[in-house]
CSV table of C-alpha atoms in Angstrom, one decimal:
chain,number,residue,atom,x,y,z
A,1,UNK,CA,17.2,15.9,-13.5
A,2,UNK,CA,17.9,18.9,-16.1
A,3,UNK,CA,13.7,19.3,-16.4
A,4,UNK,CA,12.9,21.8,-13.8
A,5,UNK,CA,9.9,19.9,-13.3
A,6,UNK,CA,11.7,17.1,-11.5
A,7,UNK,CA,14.9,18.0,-10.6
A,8,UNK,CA,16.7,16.6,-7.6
A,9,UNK,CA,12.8,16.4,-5.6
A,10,UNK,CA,11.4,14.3,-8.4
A,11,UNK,CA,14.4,12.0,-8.8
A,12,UNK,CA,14.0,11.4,-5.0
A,13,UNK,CA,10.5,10.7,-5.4
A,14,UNK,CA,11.5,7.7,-7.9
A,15,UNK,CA,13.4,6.5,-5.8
A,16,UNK,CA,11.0,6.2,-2.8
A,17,UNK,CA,8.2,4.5,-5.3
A,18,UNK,CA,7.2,0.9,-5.0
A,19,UNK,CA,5.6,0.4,-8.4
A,20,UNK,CA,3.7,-3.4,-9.3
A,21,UNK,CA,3.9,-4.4,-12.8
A,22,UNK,CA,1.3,-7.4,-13.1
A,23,UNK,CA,2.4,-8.9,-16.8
A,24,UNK,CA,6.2,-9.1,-18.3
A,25,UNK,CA,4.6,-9.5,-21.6
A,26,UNK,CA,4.4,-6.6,-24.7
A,27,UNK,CA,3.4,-4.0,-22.5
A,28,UNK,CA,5.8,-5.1,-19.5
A,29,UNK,CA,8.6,-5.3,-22.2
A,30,UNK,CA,8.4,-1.5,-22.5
A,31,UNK,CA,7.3,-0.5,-19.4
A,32,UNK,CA,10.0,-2.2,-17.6
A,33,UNK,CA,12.8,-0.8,-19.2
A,34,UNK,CA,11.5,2.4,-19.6
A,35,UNK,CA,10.6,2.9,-15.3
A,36,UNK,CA,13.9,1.3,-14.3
A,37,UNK,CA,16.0,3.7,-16.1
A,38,UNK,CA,14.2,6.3,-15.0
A,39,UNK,CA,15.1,5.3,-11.6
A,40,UNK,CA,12.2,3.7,-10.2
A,41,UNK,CA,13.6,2.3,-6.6
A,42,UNK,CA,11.5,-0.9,-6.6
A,43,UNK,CA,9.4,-2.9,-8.6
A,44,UNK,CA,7.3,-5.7,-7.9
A,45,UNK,CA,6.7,-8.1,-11.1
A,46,UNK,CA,3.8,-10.9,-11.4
A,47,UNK,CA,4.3,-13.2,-14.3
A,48,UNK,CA,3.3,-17.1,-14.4
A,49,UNK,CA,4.7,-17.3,-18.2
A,50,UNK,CA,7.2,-18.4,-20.2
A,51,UNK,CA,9.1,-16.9,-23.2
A,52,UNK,CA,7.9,-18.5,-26.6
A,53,UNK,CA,9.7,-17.0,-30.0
A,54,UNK,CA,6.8,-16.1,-31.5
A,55,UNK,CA,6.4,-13.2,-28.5
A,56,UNK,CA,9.7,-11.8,-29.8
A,57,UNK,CA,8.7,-9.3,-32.4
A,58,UNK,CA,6.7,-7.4,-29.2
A,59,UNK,CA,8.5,-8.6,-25.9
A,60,UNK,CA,11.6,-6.8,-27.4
A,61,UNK,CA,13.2,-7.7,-23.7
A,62,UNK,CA,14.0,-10.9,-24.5
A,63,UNK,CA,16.4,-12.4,-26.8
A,64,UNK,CA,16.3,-16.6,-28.5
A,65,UNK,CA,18.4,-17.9,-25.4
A,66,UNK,CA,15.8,-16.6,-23.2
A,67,UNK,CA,13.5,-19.0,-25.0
A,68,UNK,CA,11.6,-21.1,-22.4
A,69,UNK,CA,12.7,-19.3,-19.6
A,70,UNK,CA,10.3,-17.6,-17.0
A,71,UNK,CA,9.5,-13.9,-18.0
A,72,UNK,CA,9.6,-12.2,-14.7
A,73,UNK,CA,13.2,-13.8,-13.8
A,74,UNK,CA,14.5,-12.7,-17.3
A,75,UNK,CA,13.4,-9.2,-17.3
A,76,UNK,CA,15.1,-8.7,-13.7
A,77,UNK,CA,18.4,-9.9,-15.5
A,78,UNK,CA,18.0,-7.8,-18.2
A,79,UNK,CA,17.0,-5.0,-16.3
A,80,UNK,CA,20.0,-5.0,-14.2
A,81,UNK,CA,22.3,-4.5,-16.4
A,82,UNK,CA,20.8,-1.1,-16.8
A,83,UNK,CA,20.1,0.0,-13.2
A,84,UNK,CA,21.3,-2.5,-10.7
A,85,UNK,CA,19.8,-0.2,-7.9
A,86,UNK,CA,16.6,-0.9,-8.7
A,87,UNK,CA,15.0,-3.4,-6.8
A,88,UNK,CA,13.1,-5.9,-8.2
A,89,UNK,CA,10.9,-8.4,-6.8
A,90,UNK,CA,9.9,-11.6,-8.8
A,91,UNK,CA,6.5,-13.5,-8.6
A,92,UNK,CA,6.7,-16.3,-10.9
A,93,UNK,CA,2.9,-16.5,-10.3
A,94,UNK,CA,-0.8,-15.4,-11.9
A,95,UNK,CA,-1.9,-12.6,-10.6
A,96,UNK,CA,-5.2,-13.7,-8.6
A,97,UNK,CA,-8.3,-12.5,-6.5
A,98,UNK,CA,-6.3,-14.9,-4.2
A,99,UNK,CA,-2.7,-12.9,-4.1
A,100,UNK,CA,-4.0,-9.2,-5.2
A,101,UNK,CA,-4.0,-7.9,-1.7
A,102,UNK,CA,-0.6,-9.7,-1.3
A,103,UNK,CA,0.6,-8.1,-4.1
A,104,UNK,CA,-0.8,-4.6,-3.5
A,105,UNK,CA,1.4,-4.3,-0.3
A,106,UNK,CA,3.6,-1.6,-0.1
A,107,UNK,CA,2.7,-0.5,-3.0
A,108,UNK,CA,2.2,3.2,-4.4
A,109,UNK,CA,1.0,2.6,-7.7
A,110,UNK,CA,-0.3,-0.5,-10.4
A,111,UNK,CA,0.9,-0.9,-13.7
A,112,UNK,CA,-1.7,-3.8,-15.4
A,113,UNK,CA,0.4,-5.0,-18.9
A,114,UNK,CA,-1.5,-8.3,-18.5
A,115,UNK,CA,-4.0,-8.9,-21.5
A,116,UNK,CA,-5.9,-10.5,-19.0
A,117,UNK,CA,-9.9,-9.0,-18.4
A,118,UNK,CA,-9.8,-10.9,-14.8
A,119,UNK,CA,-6.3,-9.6,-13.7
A,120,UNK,CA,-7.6,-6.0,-14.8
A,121,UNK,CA,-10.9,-6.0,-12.9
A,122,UNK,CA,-9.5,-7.8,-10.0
A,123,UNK,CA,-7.0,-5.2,-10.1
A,124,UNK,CA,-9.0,-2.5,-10.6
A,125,UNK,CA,-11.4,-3.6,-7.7
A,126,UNK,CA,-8.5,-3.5,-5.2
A,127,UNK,CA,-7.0,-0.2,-6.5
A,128,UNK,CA,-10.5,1.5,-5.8
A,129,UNK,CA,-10.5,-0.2,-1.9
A,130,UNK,CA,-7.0,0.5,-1.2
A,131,UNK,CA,-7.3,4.1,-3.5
A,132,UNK,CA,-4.3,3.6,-5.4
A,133,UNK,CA,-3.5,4.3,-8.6
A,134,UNK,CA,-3.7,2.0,-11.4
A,135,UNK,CA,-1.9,2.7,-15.1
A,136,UNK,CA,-4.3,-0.4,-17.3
A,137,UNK,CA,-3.2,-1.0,-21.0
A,138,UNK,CA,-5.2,-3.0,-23.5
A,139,UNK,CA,-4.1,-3.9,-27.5
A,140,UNK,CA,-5.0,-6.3,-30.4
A,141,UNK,CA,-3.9,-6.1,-34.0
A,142,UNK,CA,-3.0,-2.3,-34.7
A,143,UNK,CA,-5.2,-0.4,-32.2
A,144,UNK,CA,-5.5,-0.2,-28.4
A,145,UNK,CA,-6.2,2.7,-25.6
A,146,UNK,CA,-4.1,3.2,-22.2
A,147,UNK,CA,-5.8,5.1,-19.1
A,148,UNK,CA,-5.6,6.1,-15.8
A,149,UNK,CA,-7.9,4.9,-13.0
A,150,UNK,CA,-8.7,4.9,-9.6
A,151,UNK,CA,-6.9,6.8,-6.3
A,152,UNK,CA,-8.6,10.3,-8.0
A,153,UNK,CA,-10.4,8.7,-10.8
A,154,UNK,CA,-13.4,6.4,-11.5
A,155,UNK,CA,-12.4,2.7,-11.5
A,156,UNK,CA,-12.1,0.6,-14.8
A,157,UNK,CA,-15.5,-1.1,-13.4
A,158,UNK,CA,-17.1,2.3,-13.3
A,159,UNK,CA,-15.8,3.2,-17.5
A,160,UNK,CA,-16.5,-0.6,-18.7
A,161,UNK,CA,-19.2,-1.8,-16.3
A,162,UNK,CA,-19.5,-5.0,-18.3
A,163,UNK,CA,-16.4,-6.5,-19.8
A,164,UNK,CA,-15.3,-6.1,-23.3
A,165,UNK,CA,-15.8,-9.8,-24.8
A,166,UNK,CA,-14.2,-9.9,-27.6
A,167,UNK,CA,-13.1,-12.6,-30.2
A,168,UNK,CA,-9.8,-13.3,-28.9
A,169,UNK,CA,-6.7,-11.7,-27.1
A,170,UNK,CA,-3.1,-10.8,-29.1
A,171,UNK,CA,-2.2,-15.1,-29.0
A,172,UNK,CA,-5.4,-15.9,-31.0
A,173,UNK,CA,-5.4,-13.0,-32.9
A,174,UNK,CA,-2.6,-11.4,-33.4
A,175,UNK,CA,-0.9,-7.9,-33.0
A,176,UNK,CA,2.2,-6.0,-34.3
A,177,UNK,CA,5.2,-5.2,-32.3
A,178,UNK,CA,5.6,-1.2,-32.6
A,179,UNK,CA,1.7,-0.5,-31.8
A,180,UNK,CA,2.5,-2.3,-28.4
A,181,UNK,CA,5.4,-0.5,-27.5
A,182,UNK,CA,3.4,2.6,-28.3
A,183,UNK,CA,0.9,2.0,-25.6
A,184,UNK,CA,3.5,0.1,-23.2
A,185,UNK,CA,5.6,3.9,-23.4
A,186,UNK,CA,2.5,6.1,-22.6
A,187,UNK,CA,2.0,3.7,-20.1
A,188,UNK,CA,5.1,4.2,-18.5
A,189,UNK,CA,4.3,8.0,-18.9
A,190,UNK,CA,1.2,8.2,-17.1
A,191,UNK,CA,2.9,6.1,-14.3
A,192,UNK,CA,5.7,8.6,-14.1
A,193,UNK,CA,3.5,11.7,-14.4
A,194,UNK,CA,1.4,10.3,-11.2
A,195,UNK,CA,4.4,9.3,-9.2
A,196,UNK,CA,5.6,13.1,-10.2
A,197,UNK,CA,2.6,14.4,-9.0
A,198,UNK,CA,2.9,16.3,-12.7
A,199,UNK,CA,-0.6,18.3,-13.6
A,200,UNK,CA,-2.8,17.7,-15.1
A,201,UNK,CA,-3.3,14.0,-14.0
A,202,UNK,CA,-3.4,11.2,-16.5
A,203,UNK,CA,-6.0,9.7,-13.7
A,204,UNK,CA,-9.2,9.7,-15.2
A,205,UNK,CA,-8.0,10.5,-18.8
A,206,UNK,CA,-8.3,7.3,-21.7
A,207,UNK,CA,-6.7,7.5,-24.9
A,208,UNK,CA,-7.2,5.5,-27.8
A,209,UNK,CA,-4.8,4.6,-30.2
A,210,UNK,CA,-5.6,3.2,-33.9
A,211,UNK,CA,-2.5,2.7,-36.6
A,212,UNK,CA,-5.2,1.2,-38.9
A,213,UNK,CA,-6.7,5.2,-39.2
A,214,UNK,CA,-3.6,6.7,-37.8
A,215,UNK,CA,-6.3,8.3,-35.0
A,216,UNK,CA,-5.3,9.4,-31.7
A,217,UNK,CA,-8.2,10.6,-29.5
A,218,UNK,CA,-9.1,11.3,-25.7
A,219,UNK,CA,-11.4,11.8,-23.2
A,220,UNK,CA,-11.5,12.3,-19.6
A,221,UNK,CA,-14.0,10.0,-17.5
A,222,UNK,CA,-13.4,12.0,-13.9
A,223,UNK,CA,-17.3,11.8,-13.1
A,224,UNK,CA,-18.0,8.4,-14.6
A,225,UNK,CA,-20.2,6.6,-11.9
A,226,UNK,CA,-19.4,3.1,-9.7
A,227,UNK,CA,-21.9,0.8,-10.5
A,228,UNK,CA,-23.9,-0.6,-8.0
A,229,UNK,CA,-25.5,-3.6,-8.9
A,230,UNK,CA,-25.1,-6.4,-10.9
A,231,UNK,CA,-21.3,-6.6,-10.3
A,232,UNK,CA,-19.8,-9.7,-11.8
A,233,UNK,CA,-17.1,-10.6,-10.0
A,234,UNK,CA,-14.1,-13.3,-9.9
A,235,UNK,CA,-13.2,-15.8,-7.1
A,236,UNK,CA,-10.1,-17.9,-6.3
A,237,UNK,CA,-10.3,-21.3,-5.2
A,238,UNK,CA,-9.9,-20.9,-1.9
A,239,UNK,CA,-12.9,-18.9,-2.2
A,240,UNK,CA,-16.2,-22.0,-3.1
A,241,UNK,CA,-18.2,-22.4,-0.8
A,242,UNK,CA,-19.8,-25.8,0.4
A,243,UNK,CA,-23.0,-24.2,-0.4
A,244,UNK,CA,-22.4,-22.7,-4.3
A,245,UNK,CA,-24.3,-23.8,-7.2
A,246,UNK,CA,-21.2,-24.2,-9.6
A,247,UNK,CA,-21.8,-24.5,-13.3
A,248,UNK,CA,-19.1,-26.2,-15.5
A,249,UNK,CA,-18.6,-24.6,-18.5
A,250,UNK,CA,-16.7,-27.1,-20.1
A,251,UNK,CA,-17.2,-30.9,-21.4
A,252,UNK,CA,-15.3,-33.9,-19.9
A,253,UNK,CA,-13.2,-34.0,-22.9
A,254,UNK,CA,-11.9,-30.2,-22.5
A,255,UNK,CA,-12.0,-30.3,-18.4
A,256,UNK,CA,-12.3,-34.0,-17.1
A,257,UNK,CA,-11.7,-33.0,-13.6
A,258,UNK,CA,-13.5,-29.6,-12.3
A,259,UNK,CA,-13.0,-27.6,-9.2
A,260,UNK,CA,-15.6,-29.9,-7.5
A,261,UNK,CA,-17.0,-33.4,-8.0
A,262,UNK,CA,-20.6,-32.0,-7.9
A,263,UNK,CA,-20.3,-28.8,-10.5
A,264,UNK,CA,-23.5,-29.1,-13.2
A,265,UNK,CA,-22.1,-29.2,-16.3
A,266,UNK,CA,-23.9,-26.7,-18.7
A,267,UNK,CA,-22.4,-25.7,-22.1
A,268,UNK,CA,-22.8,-22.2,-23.0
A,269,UNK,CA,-25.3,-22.9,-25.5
A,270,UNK,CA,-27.5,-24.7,-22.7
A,271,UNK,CA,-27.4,-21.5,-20.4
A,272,UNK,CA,-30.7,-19.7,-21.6
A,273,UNK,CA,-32.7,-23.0,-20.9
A,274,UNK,CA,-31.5,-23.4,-17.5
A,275,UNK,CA,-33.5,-22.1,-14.8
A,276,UNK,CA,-30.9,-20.6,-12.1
A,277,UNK,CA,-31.7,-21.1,-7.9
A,278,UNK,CA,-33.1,-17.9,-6.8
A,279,UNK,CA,-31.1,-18.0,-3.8
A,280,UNK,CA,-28.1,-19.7,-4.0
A,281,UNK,CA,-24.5,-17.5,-4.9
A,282,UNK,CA,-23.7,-19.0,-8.8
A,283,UNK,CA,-20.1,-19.8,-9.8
A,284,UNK,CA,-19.0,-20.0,-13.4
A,285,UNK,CA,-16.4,-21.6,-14.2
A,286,UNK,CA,-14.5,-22.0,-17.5
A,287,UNK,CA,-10.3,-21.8,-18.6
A,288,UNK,CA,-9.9,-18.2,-19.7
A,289,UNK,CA,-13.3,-16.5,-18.0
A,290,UNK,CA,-15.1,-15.5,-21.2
A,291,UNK,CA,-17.2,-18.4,-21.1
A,292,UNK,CA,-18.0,-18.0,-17.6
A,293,UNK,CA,-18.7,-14.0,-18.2
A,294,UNK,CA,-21.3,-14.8,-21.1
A,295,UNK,CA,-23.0,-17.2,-18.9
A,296,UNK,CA,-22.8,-14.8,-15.9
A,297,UNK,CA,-24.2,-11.6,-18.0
A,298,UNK,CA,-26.8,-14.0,-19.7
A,299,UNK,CA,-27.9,-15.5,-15.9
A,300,UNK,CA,-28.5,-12.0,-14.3
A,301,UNK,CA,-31.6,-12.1,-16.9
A,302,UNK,CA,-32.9,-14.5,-15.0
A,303,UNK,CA,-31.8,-14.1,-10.9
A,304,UNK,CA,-31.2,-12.1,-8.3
A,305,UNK,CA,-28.5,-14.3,-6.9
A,306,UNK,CA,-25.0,-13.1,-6.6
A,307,UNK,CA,-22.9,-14.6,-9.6
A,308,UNK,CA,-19.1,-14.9,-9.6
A,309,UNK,CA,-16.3,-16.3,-12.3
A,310,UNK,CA,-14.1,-18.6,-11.7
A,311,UNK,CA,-11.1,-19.2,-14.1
A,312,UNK,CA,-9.7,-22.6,-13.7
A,313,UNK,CA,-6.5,-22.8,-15.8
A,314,UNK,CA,-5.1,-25.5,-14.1
């Protein structure tokens, strides 16, 4: 309240804002912390996960008794202990194309700390409808950027038209603890400085950060374009048609039950062969959504029909 840029007005606003924070993982675990005691007045967490102890060296929330324990129910324990007049709101659920508008109401601004490409378009998508303001974060190893999109800014959709398919996510691959808090603090400061209404606006900006080179670097992406065709984009369940042309993109041995009886089962290798309906919408399915994105990228080579991703982690 001493910073004459906030003051008594600012604190008020912080405690009018309704902030959604999809992911209680690395990034969540500094986010959280940091937005509560600044006195955000409610917060809305989506989590489907438990605590393992090799996540403790970056989720630096958690402690070994909160071993096997849902994420989102732990941090609002811990967090209270800080600020028990913030309000938070627990969704011990994946964040879906199925819940997003759910979760999105009543909301003034998005926080994605998932490490999930299908929770950040889908969220990104919904921001850009609903013009709200969405604070995305991505790392792996030692290097990772933070940015600020939609409400004033392009959407993530319109900076990264095709997602980024990399080799494998912070699980797979791994990543160090301090380079994730890093990312998970300037997070929390871009979702301050918007709820502040502080200038200039981290909406629009990226930044990159890389502790292998010790580089920081950033640009602003305010007149980056929507794209309008050839959109891939992601369904729920509830979402297949009768109709659908869905491809399996797992064998019986990895998926022996798929969303339907009557999916074709292609492998990702078998794709380019396949000759696609000209007509008919296409739905890939696979665990994670890689798979499916490959196949959906490669397919657009060869129809016009809409394609969409479905990731079946069930």
């Amino acid at each position: 309240m001493k910073l004459p840029e906030i003051g008594k007005d600012g604190q008020y606003k912080l405690q009018a804002a309704h902030v959604l924070v999809v992911g209680c993982g690395g990034l969540g675990c500094t986010v959280l912390p940091l937005l509560c005691g600044a006195g955000v007045g409610y917060i809305r967490l989506y989590d489907h996960d438990i605590v393992e102890e090799h996540n403790l060296h970056r989720q630096i929330l958690y402690r070994m008794e909160n071993i096997g324990k849902g994420k989102a129910i732990c941090a609002k324990a811990i967090l209270h202990q800080s600020n028990p007049h913030c309000e938070i709101e627990v969704h011990q659920e994946r964040l879906t194309p199925g819940n997003v508008h759910q979760a999105l109401q009543n909301i003034d601004l998005v926080i994605d700390a998932s490490d999930s490409f299908m929770v950040t378009y889908t969220l990104s998508d919904a921001c850009l409808k609903q013009s709200l303001p969405l604070i995305s974060a991505s790392v792996i190893e030692r290097h990772g950027y933070v940015g600020g999109f939609c409400n004033s800014a392009p959407s993530y959709r319109a900076l990264f038209p095709k997602m980024i398919l990399g080799g494998g996510n912070c699980s797979t691959i791994g990543v160090m603890g301090p380079i994730v808090s890093i990312l998970g603090a300037i997070q929390a400061q871009m979702a301050l400085s918007v709820l502040l209404d502080f200038t200039p606006t981290p909406l629009g900006q990226l930044i990159n950060v890389d502790c292998r080179t010790w580089r920081f670097s950033e640009f602003r992406f305010d007149k980056a374009q929507e794209p309008k065709d050839n959109n891939v984009t992601f369904i729920d369940y509830n979402d297949l048609l009768p109709e659908d042309c869905v491809i399996e993109l797992r064998d019986i041995k990895e998926a022996p039950q798929s969303v339907r009886t009557d999916v074709i089962r292609l492998l990702p290798s078998e794709i380019v062969a396949w000759q696609p309906p000209l007509s008919q919408r296409i739905v890939c399915v696979c665990k994670t959504g890689v798979r499916a994105a490959r196949a959906a990228y490669a397919l657009q080579e060869k129809t016009t029909s809409e394609i969409v991703i479905l990731v079946d982690d069930k």
